[in-house]
XYZ file of N, CA and C in Angstrom:
198
model
N 94.673 -59.868 31.747
C 93.265 -60.145 31.572
C 92.983 -61.572 32.016
N 91.909 -61.759 32.775
C 91.535 -63.115 33.171
C 90.215 -63.490 32.516
N 90.062 -64.789 32.339
C 88.848 -65.334 31.745
C 88.235 -66.300 32.742
N 86.956 -66.159 32.977
C 86.272 -67.020 33.937
C 85.291 -67.931 33.209
N 84.959 -69.017 33.885
C 83.991 -69.968 33.355
C 82.967 -70.244 34.457
N 81.762 -70.582 34.059
C 80.703 -70.929 35.005
C 80.273 -72.362 34.736
N 80.165 -73.140 35.799
C 79.692 -74.513 35.676
C 78.634 -74.758 36.736
N 77.701 -75.637 36.454
C 76.614 -75.909 37.381
C 76.801 -77.276 38.030
N 76.600 -77.332 39.348
C 76.718 -78.594 40.076
C 75.499 -78.766 40.987
N 75.261 -80.003 41.407
C 74.245 -80.334 42.391
C 74.927 -81.032 43.551
N 74.571 -80.656 44.775
C 75.156 -81.275 45.962
C 74.036 -81.592 46.952
N 74.275 -82.600 47.787
C 73.248 -83.032 48.732
C 73.853 -83.331 50.098
N 73.003 -83.231 51.122
C 73.404 -83.541 52.490
C 72.171 -83.981 53.276
N 72.341 -84.913 54.195
C 71.214 -85.286 55.056
C 71.017 -84.300 56.219
N 71.948 -83.347 56.378
C 71.939 -82.463 57.551
C 71.284 -81.104 57.330
N 71.703 -80.366 56.280
C 71.195 -79.009 56.085
C 71.579 -78.492 54.698
N 70.937 -77.375 54.314
C 71.311 -76.722 53.061
C 72.746 -76.217 53.141
N 73.114 -75.637 54.267
C 74.473 -75.121 54.434
C 75.507 -76.233 54.263
N 75.232 -77.397 54.830
C 76.148 -78.525 54.688
C 76.234 -78.977 53.235
N 75.116 -78.978 52.527
C 75.122 -79.352 51.106
C 75.969 -78.369 50.296
N 75.856 -77.073 50.594
C 76.657 -76.058 49.901
C 78.139 -76.290 50.171
N 78.489 -76.479 51.440
C 79.894 -76.701 51.794
C 80.448 -77.968 51.151
N 79.683 -79.044 51.159
C 80.135 -80.292 50.532
C 80.333 -80.112 49.030
N 79.420 -79.394 48.391
C 79.547 -79.134 46.958
C 80.786 -78.322 46.629
N 81.039 -77.276 47.409
C 82.229 -76.445 47.183
C 83.522 -77.230 47.438
N 83.537 -78.015 48.513
C 84.728 -78.811 48.820
C 85.024 -79.805 47.700
N 83.985 -80.480 47.213
C 84.187 -81.469 46.156
C 84.615 -80.803 44.859
N 83.982 -79.692 44.490
C 84.344 -78.981 43.262
C 85.770 -78.479 43.332
N 86.220 -78.073 44.511
C 87.575 -77.559 44.690
C 88.641 -78.625 44.429
N 88.272 -79.898 44.541
C 89.212 -80.985 44.235
C 89.518 -81.058 42.740
N 88.577 -80.598 41.917
C 88.712 -80.689 40.461
C 88.993 -79.345 39.803
N 88.374 -78.288 40.315
C 88.478 -76.967 39.703
C 89.417 -76.079 40.509
N 90.261 -75.339 39.806
C 91.145 -74.372 40.449
C 90.513 -72.984 40.395
N 90.844 -72.172 41.376
C 90.489 -70.750 41.386
C 88.986 -70.492 41.411
N 88.236 -71.252 42.226
C 86.810 -70.970 42.388
C 86.682 -69.639 43.121
N 85.930 -68.727 42.528
C 85.801 -67.391 43.097
C 84.423 -67.088 43.643
N 83.435 -67.872 43.285
C 82.099 -67.581 43.789
C 81.116 -68.672 43.443
N 79.986 -68.629 44.130
C 78.925 -69.594 43.879
C 77.580 -68.898 44.009
N 76.686 -69.231 43.125
C 75.319 -68.744 43.174
C 74.423 -69.936 43.419
N 73.727 -69.942 44.545
C 72.800 -71.026 44.850
C 71.529 -70.753 44.054
N 71.353 -71.536 43.011
C 70.265 -71.336 42.057
C 68.945 -71.910 42.573
N 68.972 -73.119 43.097
C 67.776 -73.799 43.583
C 68.085 -74.549 44.867
N 67.064 -74.660 45.704
C 67.169 -75.461 46.924
C 65.911 -76.319 46.993
N 66.083 -77.605 47.350
C 64.914 -78.451 47.509
C 65.218 -79.545 48.518
N 64.172 -80.187 48.994
C 64.349 -81.287 49.931
C 63.703 -82.545 49.364
N 64.231 -83.680 49.799
C 63.623 -84.968 49.512
C 62.960 -85.402 50.811
N 61.674 -85.700 50.739
C 60.930 -86.067 51.937
C 60.624 -87.563 51.938
N 60.537 -88.109 53.147
C 60.173 -89.506 53.331
C 59.347 -89.614 54.612
N 58.096 -90.003 54.478
C 57.238 -90.121 55.641
C 56.967 -88.806 56.339
N 56.922 -87.730 55.586
C 56.658 -86.423 56.166
C 57.846 -85.766 56.828
N 59.024 -86.347 56.680
C 60.244 -85.775 57.257
C 61.284 -85.556 56.169
N 62.149 -84.577 56.397
C 63.207 -84.284 55.435
C 64.244 -85.407 55.472
N 64.464 -86.000 54.312
C 65.464 -87.068 54.183
C 66.793 -86.506 53.683
N 66.716 -85.524 52.768
C 67.934 -84.981 52.159
C 67.701 -83.550 51.688
N 68.704 -82.705 51.874
C 68.707 -81.332 51.391
C 69.553 -81.279 50.122
N 69.019 -80.645 49.077
C 69.762 -80.556 47.812
C 69.845 -79.109 47.352
N 71.001 -78.771 46.766
C 71.197 -77.439 46.190
C 71.769 -77.571 44.786
N 71.314 -76.706 43.902
C 71.913 -76.548 42.578
C 72.672 -75.227 42.627
N 73.951 -75.271 42.268
C 74.791 -74.076 42.338
C 75.496 -73.830 41.021
N 75.717 -72.568 40.708
C 76.568 -72.185 39.587
C 77.870 -71.664 40.192
N 78.965 -72.286 39.832
C 80.283 -71.910 40.334
C 81.039 -71.123 39.276
N 81.713 -70.070 39.701
C 82.565 -69.276 38.811
C 84.008 -69.531 39.186
N 84.820 -69.864 38.172
C 86.241 -70.083 38.415
C 87.050 -69.480 37.277
N 88.259 -69.021 37.612
C 89.135 -68.367 36.640
C 89.988 -69.428 35.953
N 90.060 -69.347 34.636
C 90.859 -70.298 33.859
C 92.344 -69.953 33.956
N 93.174 -70.979 33.963
C 94.635 -70.784 33.988
C 95.109 -70.205 32.674
């Protein structure tokens, strides 16, 4: 029997939502073992002068406990 846990993280990128997701997963993988999935809960942008300055995502990550 395995037991999983869900944790929420926020990640950002100046390039794209996809890059923010990848950066968030890469960083979480440094700390958490056995990440099995991610749910992108929210997406938003930070604007400056009418242009996108930063893409942000809030994600819920599922990982199996040792």
